Coordinates of C-alpha atoms and ligand atoms in Angstrom, one line a residue:
Chain A
M1 CA 17.0 2.4 33.9
I2 CA 19.3 2.8 31.3
K3 CA 18.4 4.9 28.5
V4 CA 21.0 6.0 25.7
E5 CA 20.0 8.1 23.2
N6 CA 21.6 9.0 19.6
L7 CA 25.1 8.2 21.5
S8 CA 28.3 8.9 19.4
K9 CA 32.2 9.0 20.0
T10 CA 34.7 10.1 17.8
F11 CA 38.5 9.9 18.7
G12 CA 40.2 12.3 15.8
P13 CA 38.9 11.1 12.8
K14 CA 37.7 7.3 14.0
V15 CA 34.3 7.2 14.6
A16 CA 34.2 4.4 17.5
V17 CA 30.3 4.5 18.2
N18 CA 27.8 6.0 15.7
D19 CA 24.4 7.2 16.8
V20 CA 23.4 4.2 19.3
S21 CA 20.1 4.1 21.2
F22 CA 18.6 1.7 23.2
T23 CA 17.2 1.0 26.7
V24 CA 17.5 -1.5 29.7
E25 CA 14.9 -2.0 32.3
R26 CA 15.0 -3.5 35.4
G27 CA 14.9 -7.6 35.0
E28 CA 16.6 -7.3 31.7
I29 CA 20.2 -8.6 30.9
L30 CA 21.4 -7.3 27.8
G31 CA 24.1 -8.9 25.7
F32 CA 26.4 -6.5 24.0
L33 CA 27.9 -8.2 21.2
G34 CA 30.3 -7.6 18.5
P35 CA 33.8 -8.1 17.2
N36 CA 36.8 -6.5 18.6
G37 CA 36.8 -3.1 18.1
A38 CA 33.1 -2.6 17.4
G39 CA 32.6 0.1 19.9
K40 CA 31.6 -2.1 23.0
S41 CA 33.9 -1.0 25.7
T42 CA 33.8 2.8 24.5
T43 CA 29.8 2.4 24.6
M44 CA 30.1 1.2 28.2
R45 CA 32.6 3.8 29.2
M46 CA 30.2 6.5 28.1
I47 CA 27.5 4.8 30.0
T48 CA 29.5 4.6 33.3
G49 CA 30.8 8.4 33.1
Y50 CA 34.0 7.5 32.2
I51 CA 34.5 9.5 29.1
P52 CA 31.9 12.1 27.8
P53 CA 30.3 11.6 24.4
T54 CA 30.9 13.5 21.3
A55 CA 27.1 13.6 20.7
G56 CA 24.0 12.1 22.5
V57 CA 22.6 11.5 25.9
V58 CA 22.9 8.7 28.5
K59 CA 20.5 8.7 31.2
V60 CA 21.0 6.1 34.1
G61 CA 17.7 6.0 36.7
G62 CA 16.7 9.4 34.8
N63 CA 20.0 11.1 35.7
D64 CA 22.1 12.5 33.1
V65 CA 25.4 10.8 33.3
T66 CA 26.9 14.1 32.0
E67 CA 25.3 16.5 33.9
K68 CA 24.6 14.6 37.2
P69 CA 27.7 12.0 36.9
I70 CA 27.7 11.5 40.8
E71 CA 23.9 10.7 41.2
A72 CA 24.0 8.4 38.1
K73 CA 27.5 6.5 39.3
R74 CA 25.7 6.1 42.4
L75 CA 23.0 3.8 40.7
M76 CA 25.6 1.7 38.9
G77 CA 28.2 -1.0 39.4
Y78 CA 30.9 -1.2 36.7
L79 CA 33.4 -4.1 36.0
P80 CA 35.8 -2.3 33.4
E81 CA 37.5 -4.7 30.7
S82 CA 40.2 -7.1 32.0
A83 CA 39.0 -6.2 35.9
P84 CA 41.7 -3.6 36.8
L85 CA 42.3 -3.8 40.5
Y86 CA 44.6 -1.9 43.2
T87 CA 47.3 -4.6 43.5
D88 CA 48.8 -3.3 46.7
M89 CA 45.8 -4.4 48.8
T90 CA 44.4 -7.5 50.0
V91 CA 41.0 -8.7 48.5
E92 CA 39.0 -7.4 51.9
G93 CA 40.9 -4.3 52.0
F94 CA 39.9 -3.6 48.3
L95 CA 36.3 -4.5 48.7
G96 CA 36.2 -2.4 51.9
F97 CA 37.6 0.6 50.0
C98 CA 35.3 0.5 47.3
A99 CA 32.4 0.3 49.7
E100 CA 33.9 3.3 51.6
V101 CA 34.2 5.4 48.6
R102 CA 30.4 4.6 48.0
G103 CA 29.7 5.8 51.4
I104 CA 28.9 2.4 53.1
K105 CA 30.4 2.4 56.5
G106 CA 30.9 0.5 59.6
A107 CA 28.5 -2.6 60.1
D108 CA 27.2 -2.1 56.9
K109 CA 30.5 -2.2 55.3
A110 CA 31.2 -5.3 57.1
K111 CA 27.8 -7.1 55.9
A112 CA 28.8 -5.7 52.3
I113 CA 32.0 -7.1 52.3
D114 CA 30.8 -10.6 53.3
R115 CA 27.9 -10.6 51.0
A116 CA 30.0 -9.9 47.9
I117 CA 32.9 -12.4 49.3
D118 CA 29.9 -15.1 49.5
M119 CA 28.4 -14.2 46.0
C120 CA 31.8 -14.3 44.3
F121 CA 33.3 -17.3 46.0
L122 CA 36.0 -15.4 47.4
K123 CA 36.1 -16.6 50.8
A124 CA 39.4 -18.4 50.4
V125 CA 41.7 -15.5 49.2
R126 CA 39.8 -13.0 51.4
H127 CA 43.1 -12.1 53.2
Q128 CA 45.4 -12.5 50.2
S129 CA 47.0 -9.5 48.3
V130 CA 45.5 -8.7 45.3
D131 CA 48.6 -9.2 43.0
T132 CA 49.3 -12.7 44.0
L133 CA 45.8 -13.7 42.9
S134 CA 44.8 -16.0 39.9
K135 CA 43.3 -14.7 36.9
G136 CA 40.1 -16.3 37.7
F137 CA 40.0 -14.9 41.4
R138 CA 41.2 -11.2 40.1
H139 CA 38.1 -11.3 37.9
R140 CA 35.9 -12.4 40.7
T141 CA 37.4 -9.4 42.7
G142 CA 36.2 -7.1 39.9
F143 CA 32.7 -8.8 39.9
A144 CA 32.5 -8.5 43.5
Q145 CA 33.7 -4.6 43.6
A146 CA 31.0 -3.9 41.0
I147 CA 28.3 -5.7 43.2
I148 CA 29.3 -4.3 46.8
H149 CA 26.8 -1.8 46.9
D150 CA 24.2 -4.0 45.6
P151 CA 23.5 -1.5 42.7
D152 CA 20.2 -1.7 40.7
I153 CA 22.3 -0.9 37.3
L154 CA 25.5 -3.3 36.4
V155 CA 27.5 -2.7 33.6
M156 CA 30.4 -5.2 32.7
D157 CA 32.7 -5.2 29.8
E158 CA 33.6 -8.6 29.0
P159 CA 33.0 -10.3 32.4
T160 CA 33.8 -13.9 31.3
D161 CA 36.9 -13.0 29.3
G162 CA 40.2 -15.2 30.4
L163 CA 38.1 -17.5 32.5
D164 CA 38.2 -21.3 32.3
P165 CA 34.7 -22.9 31.1
N166 CA 33.8 -23.9 34.9
Q167 CA 34.3 -20.2 35.9
K168 CA 32.6 -19.0 33.0
H169 CA 29.6 -21.1 33.8
E170 CA 29.8 -19.6 37.4
V171 CA 29.8 -16.2 36.1
R172 CA 26.9 -16.6 33.7
S173 CA 24.9 -18.3 36.6
L174 CA 25.7 -15.4 38.6
I175 CA 24.6 -13.0 36.1
R176 CA 21.3 -14.7 35.5
R177 CA 20.4 -14.7 39.0
M178 CA 21.2 -11.1 39.5
G179 CA 19.4 -10.0 36.5
Q180 CA 16.2 -10.8 38.0
S181 CA 16.2 -7.5 40.3
K182 CA 18.6 -5.5 38.3
A183 CA 19.3 -3.9 34.9
I184 CA 22.2 -5.7 33.3
I185 CA 24.3 -4.9 30.5
F186 CA 27.3 -7.0 29.8
S187 CA 29.6 -7.3 26.4
T188 CA 31.1 -10.4 25.0
H189 CA 32.3 -11.7 22.0
I190 CA 31.3 -15.2 22.8
L191 CA 28.2 -16.1 21.3
E192 CA 26.9 -18.7 23.6
E193 CA 27.3 -16.8 26.2
V194 CA 24.2 -14.5 25.0
E195 CA 22.0 -17.8 24.6
A196 CA 23.1 -18.9 28.2
A197 CA 22.7 -15.5 30.1
C198 CA 20.5 -12.6 27.9
T199 CA 17.2 -11.7 28.1
R200 CA 18.0 -9.3 24.8
A201 CA 20.9 -8.9 22.7
I202 CA 22.4 -6.1 20.7
I203 CA 25.3 -6.8 17.8
I204 CA 27.0 -3.8 17.3
D205 CA 29.4 -3.5 14.6
Q206 CA 32.0 -0.6 13.6
G207 CA 30.2 1.3 15.9
K208 CA 26.7 1.1 14.9
I209 CA 24.0 -1.2 16.0
V210 CA 23.0 -3.8 13.4
A211 CA 20.8 -6.1 15.3
N212 CA 18.3 -5.6 18.5
G213 CA 16.4 -8.5 19.9
T214 CA 15.9 -11.7 21.9
P215 CA 18.3 -14.3 21.2
E216 CA 15.2 -16.2 19.6
E217 CA 14.7 -13.3 17.5
L218 CA 18.1 -12.9 16.4
K219 CA 18.4 -16.5 15.7
A220 CA 15.6 -16.4 13.4
K221 CA 17.6 -14.2 11.3
S222 CA 19.8 -16.7 10.2
E223 CA 19.1 -17.8 6.8
L224 CA 19.3 -21.3 8.1
A225 CA 16.4 -20.3 10.4
N226 CA 13.5 -22.6 9.9
S227 CA 15.0 -24.9 6.9
Y228 CA 15.0 -28.7 7.5
V229 CA 17.9 -31.1 7.4
A230 CA 16.8 -34.8 6.2
S231 CA 19.2 -37.5 6.4
I232 CA 18.3 -40.4 4.0
N233 CA 20.0 -43.9 4.0
G234 CA 20.5 -45.7 0.4
T235 CA 19.1 -43.2 -2.2
E236 CA 21.1 -41.5 -5.0
A237 CA 22.0 -37.8 -4.0
S238 CA 20.4 -36.5 -7.3
A239 CA 17.2 -38.5 -6.7
V240 CA 16.9 -37.1 -3.4
R241 CA 17.4 -33.7 -4.7
D242 CA 14.9 -33.8 -7.4
G243 CA 12.5 -35.7 -5.0
L244 CA 12.9 -32.7 -2.2
G245 CA 12.4 -30.2 -5.2
T246 CA 8.7 -31.2 -5.8
V247 CA 7.9 -30.3 -2.2
I248 CA 5.6 -27.5 -2.6
Q249 CA 6.5 -25.1 0.0
S250 CA 10.3 -25.6 -0.3
A251 CA 12.1 -22.5 -2.2
K252 CA 15.5 -24.2 -2.6
V253 CA 17.3 -27.9 -1.7
T254 CA 21.1 -28.2 -1.1
I255 CA 22.8 -31.3 -0.4
V256 CA 24.8 -30.8 2.7
T257 CA 26.7 -34.2 2.5
D258 CA 26.6 -36.9 0.1
K259 CA 28.7 -39.9 1.6
A260 CA 27.3 -43.0 0.2
P261 CA 25.0 -44.4 1.4
I262 CA 23.9 -41.5 3.3
V263 CA 22.8 -38.0 1.6
V264 CA 22.3 -35.2 3.9
A265 CA 19.8 -32.5 2.3
R266 CA 18.9 -29.0 3.6
V267 CA 15.6 -28.0 2.4
F268 CA 15.0 -23.9 2.7
P269 CA 11.1 -22.9 3.2
K270 CA 9.6 -20.7 1.0
K271 CA 8.8 -17.9 3.5
A272 CA 10.0 -17.5 6.9
G273 CA 6.7 -18.0 9.0
A274 CA 5.2 -21.1 7.2
D275 CA 7.2 -24.0 8.9
G276 CA 5.0 -26.8 10.6
E277 CA 4.1 -27.8 6.8
L278 CA 7.1 -28.1 5.3
G279 CA 8.3 -30.7 7.8
Q280 CA 5.0 -32.6 6.9
A281 CA 5.4 -32.2 3.3
I282 CA 9.1 -33.6 3.5
F283 CA 8.0 -36.9 5.1
D284 CA 5.2 -37.2 2.7
V285 CA 7.7 -36.9 -0.2
A286 CA 10.0 -39.3 1.5
A287 CA 7.2 -41.9 2.0
Q288 CA 6.2 -41.5 -1.5
N289 CA 9.4 -42.5 -2.7
N290 CA 10.1 -45.1 -0.1
W291 CA 13.5 -43.6 1.4
K292 CA 14.8 -44.9 4.4
V293 CA 14.5 -41.5 6.7
N294 CA 17.2 -41.6 9.2
E295 CA 16.5 -38.1 10.5
I296 CA 14.4 -35.0 10.0
K297 CA 15.3 -32.0 11.8
K298 CA 14.2 -28.5 11.7
E299 CA 16.9 -25.9 12.3
E300 CA 16.4 -23.0 14.7
G301 CA 18.9 -20.8 13.0
R302 CA 22.4 -20.2 14.6
L303 CA 23.7 -17.2 16.5
D304 CA 27.4 -17.4 15.1
D305 CA 25.7 -17.5 11.3
V306 CA 23.9 -14.4 12.0
F307 CA 26.6 -12.6 13.5
R308 CA 28.9 -13.5 11.0
N309 CA 26.8 -12.5 8.2
I310 CA 26.0 -9.0 10.1
T311 CA 29.5 -8.2 10.9
L312 CA 31.7 -9.5 8.0
S313 CA 30.0 -7.8 5.1
D314 CA 31.4 -4.7 5.8
N315 CA 34.6 -5.5 7.4
Q316 CA 35.7 -7.6 4.4
V317 CA 35.9 -4.7 2.1
Q318 CA 38.4 -2.8 3.9
Chain B
M1 CA 33.5 8.8 55.7
N2 CA 34.2 11.8 53.6
P3 CA 35.2 10.3 50.0
I4 CA 38.6 12.4 50.3
L5 CA 39.6 10.8 53.6
T6 CA 39.0 7.3 52.2
I7 CA 41.5 8.2 49.0
T8 CA 43.7 9.4 51.6
K9 CA 43.6 6.1 53.7
R10 CA 44.1 4.0 51.0
E11 CA 46.9 5.9 49.5
L12 CA 48.5 5.7 52.9
G13 CA 47.9 2.2 53.3
G14 CA 49.3 1.5 50.3
F15 CA 52.5 3.3 51.2
F16 CA 53.1 1.8 54.6
N17 CA 52.4 -1.7 53.2
S18 CA 55.5 -1.6 51.4
P19 CA 59.0 -0.8 52.6
V20 CA 59.3 2.0 50.5
A21 CA 58.0 4.0 53.0
Y22 CA 60.3 3.1 55.6
V23 CA 63.4 3.2 53.4
F24 CA 62.2 6.8 52.3
L25 CA 62.2 7.9 55.7
V26 CA 65.4 6.5 56.6
I27 CA 67.1 8.0 53.6
F28 CA 65.1 11.4 54.3
L29 CA 66.5 11.5 58.1
L30 CA 70.2 10.3 56.9
M31 CA 70.3 13.0 54.0
T32 CA 69.2 15.9 56.2
G33 CA 71.5 14.9 58.9
A34 CA 74.6 14.7 56.7
F35 CA 73.8 17.7 54.8
T36 CA 73.3 19.9 57.9
F37 CA 75.9 18.3 60.0
F38 CA 78.9 17.5 57.7
I39 CA 78.5 20.2 54.4
G40 CA 76.4 22.5 56.5
Q41 CA 79.0 22.2 59.3
F42 CA 76.5 23.0 61.9
F43 CA 78.6 22.9 64.8
D44 CA 81.4 24.8 63.6
R45 CA 79.1 27.8 62.7
A46 CA 78.6 28.1 66.3
Q47 CA 75.3 29.9 65.5
A48 CA 71.9 28.9 67.3
N49 CA 69.8 29.0 64.2
L50 CA 68.7 26.0 61.4
Q51 CA 70.1 27.8 58.5
P52 CA 72.3 25.1 57.7
F53 CA 69.6 22.5 58.2
F54 CA 67.1 24.5 56.0
M55 CA 69.3 25.7 53.3
W56 CA 69.5 22.1 51.8
H57 CA 65.8 21.5 51.7
P58 CA 65.0 23.2 48.5
W59 CA 67.7 20.7 46.9
L60 CA 67.0 17.4 49.1
Y61 CA 63.1 17.7 48.1
L62 CA 64.2 18.0 44.6
F63 CA 64.6 14.0 44.5
L64 CA 62.8 12.7 47.4
V65 CA 59.3 14.7 46.7
P66 CA 59.2 13.2 42.9
A67 CA 60.3 10.0 44.2
V68 CA 57.3 10.0 46.5
G69 CA 54.8 11.3 44.1
M70 CA 55.8 9.9 40.9
R71 CA 53.5 7.0 41.2
L72 CA 50.1 8.9 42.3
W73 CA 48.7 8.8 39.0
S74 CA 51.0 6.9 36.9
E75 CA 50.3 3.8 38.6
E76 CA 46.4 4.4 38.2
R77 CA 47.0 4.7 34.4
R78 CA 49.3 1.8 34.3
L79 CA 46.9 -0.7 36.3
G80 CA 44.0 0.6 34.7
T81 CA 42.4 1.6 37.8
L82 CA 41.9 5.1 37.1
E83 CA 38.9 3.7 35.3
L84 CA 37.6 2.6 38.3
L85 CA 38.5 5.5 40.3
L86 CA 36.6 8.0 38.0
T87 CA 33.4 5.6 37.7
M88 CA 33.0 5.7 41.2
P89 CA 30.6 8.5 42.5
I90 CA 33.0 11.2 43.6
S91 CA 34.7 13.9 41.6
P92 CA 38.1 14.0 40.2
W93 CA 38.7 16.8 42.3
Q94 CA 38.1 14.7 45.5
S95 CA 40.5 11.9 44.3
I96 CA 43.3 14.4 43.4
T97 CA 42.9 16.0 46.8
G98 CA 42.6 12.7 48.8
K99 CA 45.9 11.5 46.8
F100 CA 47.7 14.8 47.6
I101 CA 46.7 15.1 51.0
A102 CA 48.0 11.6 51.6
S103 CA 51.8 12.1 50.1
W104 CA 51.8 15.7 51.5
G105 CA 50.8 14.1 55.1
F106 CA 53.7 11.9 54.6
L107 CA 56.3 14.2 53.6
I108 CA 55.2 16.4 56.8
L109 CA 55.7 13.3 58.8
A110 CA 59.1 12.9 57.6
L111 CA 59.7 16.6 58.2
S112 CA 58.5 16.4 61.4
L113 CA 60.9 13.5 62.8
T114 CA 63.9 16.1 61.9
F115 CA 62.5 17.2 65.5
P116 CA 66.0 16.1 67.4
I117 CA 67.7 18.9 65.6
W118 CA 65.6 21.4 66.9
W119 CA 66.3 20.1 70.4
T120 CA 69.9 19.9 69.8
V121 CA 69.9 23.9 68.8
N122 CA 67.7 24.6 72.1
D123 CA 70.1 23.0 73.7
L124 CA 73.2 24.4 72.5
G125 CA 71.9 28.2 72.6
S126 CA 68.8 30.4 72.3
P127 CA 67.4 30.4 68.8
D128 CA 64.5 32.3 67.6
N129 CA 62.1 29.7 67.5
G130 CA 59.5 31.7 65.7
A131 CA 62.0 31.4 62.7
I132 CA 62.2 27.9 63.1
F133 CA 58.8 27.2 63.2
T134 CA 58.2 29.6 60.1
G135 CA 61.2 27.7 58.3
Y136 CA 59.3 24.4 59.2
I137 CA 56.1 25.9 57.6
G138 CA 57.9 27.1 54.4
S139 CA 59.6 23.6 54.1
A140 CA 56.3 22.0 54.2
L141 CA 54.7 24.2 51.7
M142 CA 57.7 23.8 49.4
A143 CA 57.3 20.1 49.7
G144 CA 53.6 20.6 48.9
G145 CA 54.8 22.6 45.8
Y146 CA 56.9 20.2 44.7
L147 CA 54.6 17.3 45.0
A148 CA 51.5 19.3 43.2
I149 CA 54.1 19.4 40.4
T150 CA 54.8 15.8 40.5
S151 CA 51.3 15.0 40.7
M152 CA 50.9 17.1 37.5
T153 CA 53.6 15.1 35.7
S154 CA 52.4 11.5 37.0
A155 CA 49.4 12.5 35.7
L156 CA 50.9 12.9 31.9
T157 CA 52.5 9.4 31.8
R158 CA 51.8 5.8 32.8
N159 CA 55.7 5.7 33.4
Q160 CA 57.0 6.5 36.8
V161 CA 60.3 7.3 35.9
I162 CA 59.5 9.7 33.1
S163 CA 57.1 11.3 35.7
F164 CA 59.9 11.6 38.3
I165 CA 62.4 13.1 35.4
L166 CA 59.8 15.5 34.3
S167 CA 59.1 16.7 38.0
V168 CA 62.8 16.7 38.8
V169 CA 63.4 19.1 35.9
I170 CA 60.6 21.7 36.8
C171 CA 61.4 21.7 40.5
L172 CA 65.2 22.4 39.5
S173 CA 64.1 25.3 37.1
L174 CA 62.1 26.5 40.1
V175 CA 64.9 26.7 42.2
L176 CA 67.5 27.7 39.7
C177 CA 65.9 30.8 38.5
G178 CA 66.2 32.4 41.8
W179 CA 69.3 31.0 43.2
P180 CA 72.2 33.4 43.6
P181 CA 74.8 31.5 41.6
V182 CA 72.4 31.5 38.7
T183 CA 71.0 34.8 38.8
D184 CA 74.2 36.9 39.9
P185 CA 75.8 36.4 36.4
L186 CA 72.8 36.9 34.7
A187 CA 72.5 40.4 36.2
A188 CA 75.2 41.5 34.3
Y189 CA 73.7 40.7 30.9
F190 CA 69.7 41.3 31.6
P191 CA 68.3 44.4 33.3
N192 CA 67.4 44.2 36.7
W193 CA 63.6 43.8 36.5
I194 CA 63.8 40.7 34.1
V195 CA 66.2 38.8 36.5
E196 CA 63.9 39.9 39.4
G197 CA 60.9 38.9 37.6
V198 CA 62.0 35.7 36.7
A199 CA 63.3 35.0 40.5
A200 CA 59.9 35.6 41.9
F201 CA 58.9 32.4 40.2
S202 CA 61.2 30.6 42.3
V203 CA 60.9 29.0 45.4
M204 CA 64.0 30.5 46.9
P205 CA 63.4 33.9 47.8
H206 CA 59.8 33.1 49.4
F207 CA 61.5 30.2 51.4
D208 CA 64.4 32.4 52.6
R209 CA 62.1 34.8 54.1
L210 CA 60.1 32.2 55.7
Q211 CA 63.3 30.8 57.4
Q212 CA 64.1 34.2 58.5
G213 CA 60.7 34.3 60.4
V214 CA 59.2 36.9 58.1
I215 CA 55.6 35.9 57.2
D216 CA 54.6 37.8 54.2
S217 CA 51.1 37.2 52.7
R218 CA 53.0 37.4 49.4
D219 CA 55.0 34.2 49.7
L220 CA 52.2 32.2 51.4
I221 CA 50.2 33.1 48.0
Y222 CA 53.0 32.3 46.3
F223 CA 53.1 28.8 47.9
I224 CA 49.3 28.6 47.9
S225 CA 49.5 29.0 44.0
L226 CA 52.6 26.5 43.7
I227 CA 50.5 24.1 45.1
G228 CA 46.9 24.9 43.5
F229 CA 48.1 25.4 39.8
P230 CA 49.6 22.2 39.4
L231 CA 46.6 20.4 41.0
F232 CA 44.4 22.3 38.8
A233 CA 46.4 21.2 36.0
T234 CA 46.5 17.9 37.1
S235 CA 42.6 17.9 36.8
V236 CA 42.7 19.4 33.5
I237 CA 45.1 16.5 32.3
I238 CA 43.1 13.8 33.8
R239 CA 40.0 15.1 32.5
S240 CA 41.8 15.2 28.7
L241 CA 42.6 11.6 29.1
R242 CA 39.3 10.6 29.4
S243 CA 37.8 12.2 26.5
Ligands
ADP401 N1 41.2 6.4 23.9 C1 41.2 6.1 22.4 N2 41.7 6.7 21.4 C2 41.5 6.6 20.3 N3 40.9 5.3 19.8 C3 40.2 4.6 20.5 C4 40.2 5.0 21.9 N4 39.6 4.1 22.6 C5 39.0 3.1 21.5 N5 39.2 3.5 20.3 C6 39.1 3.0 19.1 O1 37.3 2.7 19.0 C7 37.5 1.6 18.5 C8 36.5 0.9 19.6 O2 37.2 0.4 20.2 P1 36.6 -0.5 21.7 O3 35.0 0.2 22.1 O4 37.3 -0.8 22.7 O5 36.0 -1.7 21.0 P2 35.5 -3.1 21.5 O6 35.5 -3.1 23.2 O7 34.3 -3.5 20.9 O8 36.3 -4.2 21.2 C9 38.5 0.9 18.0 O9 38.9 1.0 17.0 C10 39.9 1.6 19.0 O10 40.8 1.5 18.3
MG402 MG1 36.3 -3.6 24.5

């Protein structure tokens, strides 16, 4: 439903978005992940037709956003960064305005407002003026505005920014629920959000896509992925290291902590794929040496690890 | 509903929800009254026309119209709602027009609330009501021109005060370049065609002719371009903001 092809944007000498391509289909929730200044907002602004691309094409439901902006915008709901709202209106008045601009009138308009207010838990502030709302309600009003016309496509720039943990949880479950029937793209710099809500994630850094896959695929890129952590009681660290060094599938052993009597060691696999055997081999070695094993655990990989590794490498040079 | 009207309705709603609109109406009526009766000496002149009423409009509007229009776009920029507005399925032109119509409609409402003065002058004598009518038309068009200029300056900045000052300066120069106390001394130094050429850009001669009941297509074209050109400039500025 969203097709982004070789999209670039430069501001003067600054390249904010650099040759970005991806697609989002119905039923997908794409998390757009990246450090501050990576180009997330700029990309979303080009998708929603707020700023024109320097190069490349955005197609929304088959409509080129540059050539058929009105048709493309009709299909989309958009929550801009920091959820701007008209402060001189009530919540209901504001949602009514957004519905009318989108051509929803009369009884349909009343229904659309009720539905959005229900979905975003805004009943309590329905008749309240926007400028007196707390941050959480402001954000949800922005959210309600984006879904007022029940769009097929939803674009949200940091939808959980500034919310408390409960509100974050609410918004994530809202996104997950709507993701079943829509194409959703949302940006964040919170990693747990990606695991909690996305079917797929793109990591963008300095305007470039540096990773694209399901949260599981991304986690597998972590160098810790598929390694094993063994916690052993009452054995010297050096003995543990030497013992685990004899595990055939092991490429490397590191001691994570050495607080007598407990030693925690990490065993990395030789090759990423062959995992099941590594755990078995570690058990065998432990049994041969009569170690007291507290725990042997497989590491899935950590997203924050992947994220840091990918996005730090270039930044630190500057 | 037509999206232009939706925009217009929102703008007017925002206006009348705050005390600003009512304060403005009161100030406008008080000032037109004071200028007409005290400074313009409406009664002493013992003439049945509204010349002492209309003659102050170019000056009154100089401050009142920028005060009405200064928030048109600067407020959208300050709140960040410009991004919301421009990602709705409407063209920037519809937004520009809708906002302009709302503020112009409000100014026309203020102007029409001066009707007691028209009663008074009809009570006192038998004025040329045709000329009064064209005077009102001219006044409304002039307010529209000032407003279009303010729309342009308010798109330039997110600061309402700067937008106010810029539009006052531009409107003031449009008044002065055709105001005899400025143009007469200049006529001594510059050839006539230069002074008159510059004066043609001024609202003064065009508004004067409409006050006298003369409807000349050149004056109408002048006012239409005075509205159209700055609104077009507004759209250019807004497009440049987005790139
Ligand atoms: N209107 C603009 N003019 C100049 N530079 C901009 C503009 N908008 C964004 N940038 C720059 O482009 C880069 C990407 O910004 P942005 O897309 O907002 O990042 P993110 O949303 O990922 O934090 C930043 O370096 C930012 O300074
Ligand atoms: Mg951003």
